[in-house]
Short mmCIF file of C-alpha atoms and ligand atoms in Angstrom, two decimals:
data_model
loop_
_atom_site.label_atom_id
_atom_site.label_comp_id
_atom_site.label_asym_id
_atom_site.label_seq_id
_atom_site.Cartn_x
_atom_site.Cartn_y
_atom_site.Cartn_z
CA UNK O 1 -40.42 1.78 -9.61
CA UNK O 2 -37.55 3.05 -7.58
CA UNK O 3 -38.20 5.73 -4.63
CA UNK O 4 -37.49 8.84 -5.74
CA UNK O 5 -34.76 9.07 -3.55
CA UNK O 6 -32.78 6.23 -5.01
CA UNK O 7 -33.64 7.48 -8.36
CA UNK O 8 -30.59 10.05 -8.28
CA UNK O 9 -28.01 7.68 -6.57
CA UNK O 10 -25.03 6.27 -8.51
CA UNK O 11 -25.72 2.77 -9.59
CA UNK O 12 -22.01 1.72 -8.57
CA UNK O 13 -19.56 2.67 -5.73
CA UNK O 14 -17.57 5.37 -6.92
CA UNK O 15 -19.34 6.32 -9.93
CA UNK O 16 -20.35 9.86 -10.63
CA UNK O 17 -24.06 11.09 -9.56
CA UNK O 18 -26.11 11.16 -12.40
CA UNK O 19 -26.81 14.83 -13.55
CA UNK O 20 -30.18 16.37 -11.89
CA UNK O 21 -30.14 19.06 -14.52
CA UNK O 22 -28.83 18.09 -17.84
CA UNK O 23 -26.08 20.08 -19.25
CA UNK O 24 -26.99 23.00 -21.44
CA UNK O 25 -25.95 22.13 -25.02
CA UNK O 26 -26.60 23.10 -28.46
CA UNK O 27 -27.37 20.21 -30.59
CA UNK O 28 -28.83 21.23 -33.86
CA UNK O 29 -27.08 18.46 -35.77
CA UNK O 30 -25.32 15.42 -34.73
CA UNK O 31 -22.64 14.93 -37.39
CA UNK O 32 -22.29 11.09 -38.12
CA UNK O 33 -18.49 10.10 -38.83
CA UNK O 34 -17.40 6.43 -40.00
CA UNK O 35 -14.41 6.25 -37.62
CA UNK O 36 -12.68 3.14 -39.40
CA UNK O 37 -12.16 5.16 -42.42
CA UNK O 38 -8.82 7.27 -41.80
CA UNK O 39 -9.58 9.69 -44.57
CA UNK O 40 -12.87 10.78 -42.77
CA UNK O 41 -11.09 10.69 -39.41
CA UNK O 42 -8.50 13.13 -40.79
CA UNK O 43 -11.25 15.76 -41.46
CA UNK O 44 -12.52 15.72 -37.80
CA UNK O 45 -10.38 18.76 -36.56
CA UNK O 46 -11.87 21.09 -39.29
CA UNK O 47 -15.26 19.46 -38.40
CA UNK O 48 -15.20 20.65 -34.89
CA UNK O 49 -15.93 24.13 -35.16
CA UNK O 50 -18.38 23.52 -38.12
CA UNK O 51 -20.91 21.16 -35.96
CA UNK O 52 -22.57 21.08 -32.74
CA UNK O 53 -21.92 17.22 -32.21
CA UNK O 54 -19.57 14.75 -33.56
CA UNK O 55 -20.66 11.38 -33.19
CA UNK O 56 -18.61 8.25 -34.14
CA UNK O 57 -20.92 5.50 -35.59
CA UNK O 58 -20.21 1.97 -34.88
CA UNK O 59 -23.63 0.53 -35.57
CA UNK O 60 -25.51 0.03 -39.01
CA UNK O 61 -23.39 1.27 -42.02
CA UNK O 62 -20.30 0.09 -40.76
CA UNK O 63 -19.34 -3.32 -42.20
CA UNK O 64 -19.10 -6.49 -39.91
CA UNK O 65 -15.39 -6.85 -40.76
CA UNK O 66 -14.76 -3.28 -39.94
CA UNK O 67 -16.50 -3.04 -36.15
CA UNK O 68 -13.29 -3.57 -34.44
CA UNK O 69 -11.62 -0.92 -36.53
CA UNK O 70 -14.49 1.86 -35.91
CA UNK O 71 -14.34 1.11 -32.51
CA UNK O 72 -10.61 1.59 -32.14
CA UNK O 73 -10.62 4.73 -34.69
CA UNK O 74 -13.38 6.40 -32.57
CA UNK O 75 -11.21 6.11 -29.60
CA UNK O 76 -8.07 7.48 -31.85
CA UNK O 77 -10.30 10.51 -32.93
CA UNK O 78 -11.44 10.96 -29.41
CA UNK O 79 -7.68 11.02 -27.89
CA UNK O 80 -6.47 13.08 -30.98
CA UNK O 81 -8.96 16.13 -30.62
CA UNK O 82 -9.85 18.77 -28.23
CA UNK O 83 -13.83 18.98 -28.77
CA UNK O 84 -14.29 22.24 -26.91
CA UNK O 85 -17.91 23.01 -26.87
CA UNK O 86 -18.78 20.56 -29.51
CA UNK O 87 -20.32 17.48 -28.15
CA UNK O 88 -18.63 13.95 -28.62
CA UNK O 89 -20.88 11.03 -29.03
CA UNK O 90 -20.78 7.22 -30.20
CA UNK O 91 -23.45 5.27 -31.51
CA UNK O 92 -22.30 1.73 -30.28
CA UNK O 93 -23.69 -1.32 -31.75
CA UNK O 94 -27.11 -2.73 -30.26
CA UNK O 95 -27.55 -4.70 -27.21
CA UNK O 96 -28.26 -8.02 -28.73
CA UNK O 97 -25.17 -7.53 -31.14
CA UNK O 98 -21.72 -9.39 -30.56
CA UNK O 99 -20.14 -6.12 -30.47
CA UNK O 100 -21.98 -4.17 -27.69
CA UNK O 101 -20.15 -5.30 -24.49
CA UNK O 102 -16.42 -4.68 -26.00
CA UNK O 103 -17.75 -1.34 -27.54
CA UNK O 104 -18.22 0.09 -23.86
CA UNK O 105 -15.62 -2.30 -22.09
CA UNK O 106 -12.86 -0.43 -24.51
CA UNK O 107 -14.34 3.08 -25.01
CA UNK O 108 -15.21 4.01 -21.39
CA UNK O 109 -11.82 3.51 -19.97
CA UNK O 110 -9.97 4.96 -22.95
CA UNK O 111 -11.88 8.16 -23.45
CA UNK O 112 -14.88 7.98 -21.07
CA UNK O 113 -13.71 11.21 -19.89
CA UNK O 114 -14.41 12.98 -23.14
CA UNK O 115 -17.67 11.16 -24.18
CA UNK O 116 -20.63 13.28 -23.43
CA UNK O 117 -23.44 10.86 -24.80
CA UNK O 118 -23.86 7.33 -25.54
CA UNK O 119 -26.17 6.80 -28.41
CA UNK O 120 -27.91 3.36 -27.84
CA UNK O 121 -29.89 1.80 -30.92
CA UNK O 122 -32.92 -0.47 -31.25
CA UNK O 123 -34.26 0.38 -27.74
CA UNK O 124 -37.43 -1.70 -26.92
CA UNK O 125 -38.05 -0.89 -23.45
CA UNK O 126 -36.78 0.44 -20.08
CA UNK O 127 -34.96 -2.80 -19.31
CA UNK O 128 -32.62 -2.06 -22.08
CA UNK O 129 -31.71 1.35 -20.41
CA UNK O 130 -31.53 0.04 -17.10
CA UNK O 131 -29.00 -2.81 -18.17
CA UNK O 132 -26.69 -0.02 -19.99
CA UNK O 133 -27.14 2.32 -17.20
CA UNK O 134 -25.72 -0.21 -14.58
CA UNK O 135 -23.22 -1.28 -16.95
CA UNK O 136 -21.77 2.40 -17.52
CA UNK O 137 -21.64 3.10 -13.76
CA UNK O 138 -19.65 0.22 -13.20
CA UNK O 139 -17.16 1.16 -15.97
CA UNK O 140 -17.41 4.65 -14.86
CA UNK O 141 -16.30 3.89 -11.53
CA UNK O 142 -13.48 1.55 -12.69
CA UNK O 143 -12.28 4.55 -14.93
CA UNK O 144 -12.53 7.18 -11.97
CA UNK O 145 -14.86 9.31 -14.02
CA UNK O 146 -16.08 12.50 -12.60
CA UNK O 147 -19.01 13.32 -14.89
CA UNK O 148 -21.57 10.77 -16.08
CA UNK O 149 -22.01 9.64 -19.93
CA UNK O 150 -25.50 10.22 -20.95
CA UNK O 151 -27.83 7.86 -22.87
CA UNK O 152 -29.59 9.00 -26.12
CA UNK O 153 -31.96 6.33 -27.34
CA UNK O 154 -32.94 5.68 -30.79
CA UNK O 155 -36.71 5.14 -31.17
CA UNK O 156 -36.58 2.60 -34.05
CA UNK O 157 -38.90 -0.49 -33.27
CA UNK O 158 -42.53 -0.85 -32.81
CA UNK O 159 -42.00 -2.28 -29.32
CA UNK O 160 -39.52 0.91 -28.37
CA UNK O 161 -42.37 3.37 -29.89
CA UNK O 162 -45.19 1.40 -27.79
CA UNK O 163 -42.69 1.81 -24.67
CA UNK O 164 -41.56 5.30 -25.16
CA UNK O 165 -42.59 6.77 -22.11
CA UNK O 166 -41.13 4.03 -19.90
CA UNK O 167 -37.88 4.43 -21.99
CA UNK O 168 -37.83 8.37 -21.14
CA UNK O 169 -38.55 7.62 -17.57
CA UNK O 170 -35.93 4.64 -17.19
CA UNK O 171 -33.13 6.75 -15.85
CA UNK O 172 -31.54 10.24 -15.04
CA UNK O 173 -28.73 9.13 -17.36
CA UNK O 174 -31.29 9.75 -20.12
CA UNK O 175 -30.27 12.57 -22.52
CA UNK O 176 -33.05 12.40 -25.26
CA UNK O 177 -33.97 10.18 -28.12
CA UNK O 178 -34.11 10.17 -31.98
CA UNK O 179 -36.32 8.94 -34.49
CA UNK O 180 -34.72 6.23 -36.51
CA UNK O 181 -37.23 5.95 -39.46
CA UNK O 182 -35.38 3.30 -41.50
CA UNK O 183 -35.29 0.68 -38.95
CA UNK O 184 -38.86 1.53 -37.52
CA UNK O 185 -40.49 1.30 -40.88
CA UNK O 186 -38.67 -2.24 -41.17
CA UNK O 187 -40.04 -3.07 -37.57
CA UNK O 188 -43.49 -1.86 -38.29
CA UNK O 189 -43.95 -3.31 -41.49
CA UNK O 190 -44.03 -0.14 -43.34
CA UNK O 191 -43.91 -0.22 -47.04
CA UNK O 192 -41.42 2.15 -47.95
CA UNK O 193 -37.59 1.73 -48.48
CA UNK O 194 -36.87 5.46 -48.16
CA UNK O 195 -34.87 6.84 -45.16
CA UNK O 196 -37.08 9.21 -43.49
CA UNK O 197 -39.30 12.35 -45.32
CA UNK O 198 -42.53 11.81 -46.99
CA UNK O 199 -43.83 9.15 -49.25
CA UNK O 200 -46.00 10.09 -52.52
CA UNK O 201 -48.29 7.67 -51.95
CA UNK O 202 -49.11 8.57 -48.44
CA UNK O 203 -51.64 11.28 -49.19
CA UNK O 204 -55.16 12.56 -48.96
CA UNK O 205 -57.06 13.12 -52.03
CA UNK O 206 -59.04 16.20 -52.56
CA UNK O 207 -63.07 15.71 -52.97
CA UNK O 208 -64.49 14.41 -56.20
CA UNK O 209 -66.01 17.31 -57.65
CA UNK O 210 -66.92 15.67 -61.09
CA UNK O 211 -63.72 16.54 -63.10
CA UNK O 212 -61.03 14.36 -63.98
CA UNK O 213 -58.16 16.01 -61.67
CA UNK O 214 -58.20 15.57 -57.95
CA UNK O 215 -55.22 16.70 -55.99
CA UNK O 216 -53.41 14.61 -53.53
CA UNK O 217 -52.26 16.01 -50.65
CA UNK O 218 -49.00 14.25 -49.32
CA UNK O 219 -49.07 13.78 -45.61
CA UNK O 220 -46.36 13.36 -43.11
CA UNK O 221 -45.60 9.57 -42.39
CA UNK O 222 -43.76 10.40 -39.12
CA UNK O 223 -46.18 12.70 -37.65
CA UNK O 224 -47.56 10.43 -35.22
CA UNK O 225 -44.14 9.11 -33.88
CA UNK O 226 -42.43 12.46 -33.70
CA UNK O 227 -45.68 13.94 -31.73
CA UNK O 228 -45.45 10.76 -29.41
CA UNK O 229 -41.71 11.31 -28.97
CA UNK O 230 -41.72 14.87 -28.48
CA UNK O 231 -44.54 14.33 -25.49
CA UNK O 232 -42.52 11.48 -23.96
CA UNK O 233 -39.36 13.22 -24.11
CA UNK O 234 -40.50 16.95 -22.75
CA UNK O 235 -42.73 15.43 -20.15
CA UNK O 236 -39.73 13.77 -18.51
CA UNK O 237 -37.01 16.65 -19.21
CA UNK O 238 -35.43 15.06 -22.66
CA UNK O 239 -34.66 16.27 -25.67
CA UNK O 240 -36.26 14.72 -28.88
CA UNK O 241 -34.26 14.82 -32.20
CA UNK O 242 -35.34 13.89 -35.82
CA UNK O 243 -32.98 11.34 -36.85
CA UNK O 244 -31.38 10.75 -40.53
CA UNK O 245 -32.92 12.03 -43.77
CA UNK O 246 -31.20 9.55 -46.34
CA UNK O 247 -31.83 11.24 -49.82
CA UNK O 248 -28.85 13.44 -50.06
CA UNK O 249 -29.85 14.60 -53.64
CA UNK O 250 -33.23 16.04 -52.37
CA UNK O 251 -32.23 18.93 -49.90
CA UNK O 252 -35.58 20.60 -50.09
CA UNK O 253 -37.19 17.49 -48.87
CA UNK O 254 -34.52 17.23 -46.14
CA UNK O 255 -34.94 20.72 -45.09
CA UNK O 256 -38.98 20.29 -45.02
CA UNK O 257 -38.74 17.25 -42.85
CA UNK O 258 -36.49 18.68 -40.33
CA UNK O 259 -38.48 21.92 -40.10
CA UNK O 260 -41.63 19.90 -39.45
CA UNK O 261 -39.74 18.11 -36.53
CA UNK O 262 -38.44 21.48 -35.44
CA UNK O 263 -41.89 23.13 -35.26
CA UNK O 264 -43.17 20.32 -33.44
CA UNK O 265 -40.49 20.37 -30.72
CA UNK O 266 -37.11 18.68 -32.09
CA UNK O 267 -33.84 20.26 -31.08
CA UNK O 268 -31.83 18.92 -33.83
CA UNK O 269 -31.37 16.11 -36.44
CA UNK O 270 -28.46 13.78 -37.84
CA UNK O 271 -26.27 15.09 -40.58
CA UNK O 272 -25.13 12.09 -42.27
CA UNK O 273 -23.45 14.16 -45.19
CA UNK O 274 -21.82 17.61 -44.89
CA UNK O 275 -24.56 19.24 -47.08
CA UNK O 276 -27.08 18.51 -44.34
CA UNK O 277 -25.12 20.44 -41.67
CA UNK O 278 -26.13 23.72 -42.90
CA UNK O 279 -29.78 22.56 -43.59
CA UNK O 280 -29.78 21.55 -39.99
CA UNK O 281 -28.03 24.84 -38.81
CA UNK O 282 -30.66 26.87 -41.03
CA UNK O 283 -33.75 24.86 -39.43
CA UNK O 284 -32.76 24.32 -35.89
CA UNK O 285 -31.90 28.00 -35.33
CA UNK O 286 -34.98 29.85 -34.68
CA UNK O 287 -36.10 32.23 -37.43
CA UNK O 288 -34.83 35.92 -36.85
CA UNK O 289 -38.34 37.31 -37.49
CA UNK O 290 -39.50 34.90 -34.86
CA UNK O 291 -37.01 35.86 -32.64
CA UNK O 292 -37.64 39.77 -32.94
CA UNK O 293 -41.37 39.16 -32.14
CA UNK O 294 -40.80 37.09 -29.25
CA UNK O 295 -38.39 39.68 -27.89
CA UNK O 296 -41.02 42.11 -28.07
CA UNK O 297 -43.38 39.90 -26.21
CA UNK O 298 -40.90 39.51 -23.42
CA UNK O 299 -40.01 43.20 -23.24
CA UNK O 300 -43.77 43.90 -23.43
CA UNK O 301 -44.71 41.58 -20.54
CA UNK O 302 -41.38 41.64 -18.25
CA UNK O 303 -43.04 39.47 -15.18
CA UNK O 304 -44.72 37.24 -17.79
CA UNK O 305 -47.99 37.89 -16.62
CA UNK O 306 -51.32 39.83 -18.03
CA UNK O 307 -52.27 40.60 -21.63
CA UNK O 308 -51.02 42.90 -24.16
CA UNK O 309 -51.40 43.43 -27.82
CA UNK O 310 -48.51 43.56 -30.12
CA UNK O 311 -48.67 44.03 -33.91
CA UNK O 312 -52.65 43.26 -33.69
CA UNK O 313 -51.90 40.13 -32.05
CA UNK O 314 -53.09 38.94 -28.37
CA UNK O 315 -50.17 38.12 -25.85
CA UNK O 316 -50.72 36.56 -22.09
CA UNK O 317 -48.73 34.35 -19.95
CA UNK O 318 -48.81 31.64 -22.19
CA UNK O 319 -47.69 33.24 -25.33
CA UNK O 320 -45.15 34.73 -23.01
CA UNK O 321 -43.89 31.19 -22.36
CA UNK O 322 -43.99 30.54 -26.36
CA UNK O 323 -41.68 33.37 -27.01
CA UNK O 324 -39.29 32.31 -23.96
CA UNK O 325 -38.80 28.71 -25.70
CA UNK O 326 -37.69 30.78 -28.90
CA UNK O 327 -35.50 33.54 -27.00
CA UNK O 328 -33.97 30.66 -24.94
CA UNK O 329 -32.76 28.74 -28.09
CA UNK O 330 -31.74 31.90 -30.01
CA UNK O 331 -29.56 32.82 -27.02
CA UNK O 332 -27.93 29.38 -27.20
CA UNK O 333 -27.55 29.85 -30.81
CA UNK O 334 -26.07 33.05 -30.26
CA UNK O 335 -23.38 31.99 -27.77
CA UNK O 336 -22.05 29.55 -30.38
CA UNK O 337 -22.56 31.35 -33.71
CA UNK O 338 -21.44 34.97 -33.99
CA UNK O 339 -23.26 35.70 -37.41
CA UNK O 340 -26.44 34.54 -35.77
CA UNK O 341 -25.98 36.28 -32.69
CA UNK O 342 -25.57 39.68 -34.96
CA UNK O 343 -28.76 39.14 -36.55
CA UNK O 344 -30.63 38.06 -33.64
CA UNK O 345 -29.32 41.28 -32.03
CA UNK O 346 -28.14 39.39 -28.86
C1 GLV Z 401 -31.54 5.04 -38.02
O1 GLV Z 401 -31.14 4.48 -37.33
C2 GLV Z 401 -32.77 4.22 -38.67
O2 GLV Z 401 -32.73 3.25 -38.53
O3 GLV Z 401 -33.52 5.23 -39.47
MG1 MG Z 402 -31.27 2.03 -37.39
#
């Protein structure tokens, strides 16, 4: 365990100091782009104002013979566009792949000044973060970067879930984490071929009452993992995210899964298809009625202490904090989204 003083020191001479407070950013959806496909790269200028984060995907879903093209395509995409307030991320290949090293060696010097976050797949423990952290610091120093690139870990192996707190605590470079339900299901030996979402067989039966019909109540397969990830992230000041939802033909199930994650503390999800951008915007922007009620609470308790009744509901210091979570998020959304700013009255 490093001493607290050393924790925030750059890991290479000349590298930028890690953030003490992470940058404030709205990240309702992390929109995946396969950068080796020119036609999709050409859509990026139009996407920038539609999404909160653009991510160039270099890992799974990119065929082995297109890995180099994807990396080069990402560099091109980063150079060609001005991203403004929209985040620019990349998901690099995993640490034990033949591509990870070149991914970093090429991307950081070329476009490290534009890259906000590096998404690191299949993180198993703090040792993976330490390695990427040190390497990034060396490359940042070499490239003369003034701002550190953050790391976002995908939680997608049984060992990663076991070590989730140590991963969260591994470095001040940590941005947050996403659930990776496909790899995680495989790693755990879960018997599902779905990418995220529920499963009809994961259910609890209503009590037998002597009749033929008993209702099966479907449960959320990912509840335990999301709860564990949210606690690990929030206790270290990181941001938790739902990952991918693979069934593009079922927007209702996607919305419901994203909403569960939002209610449990997640701030966003991946959008793998353009139709999921709006779903994520709807879900991860707080509900206008909740915002209106939260504003009432904050107005009624200007210093955040005491107890008041609003619409028959008891409010106190704790509910003031709950209200502040909603209003802070609504203000962040309003700053980027004029239509929602108007609905919220902010
Ligand atoms: C995402 O990478 C997943 O494995 O679900
Ligand atoms: Mg995965």
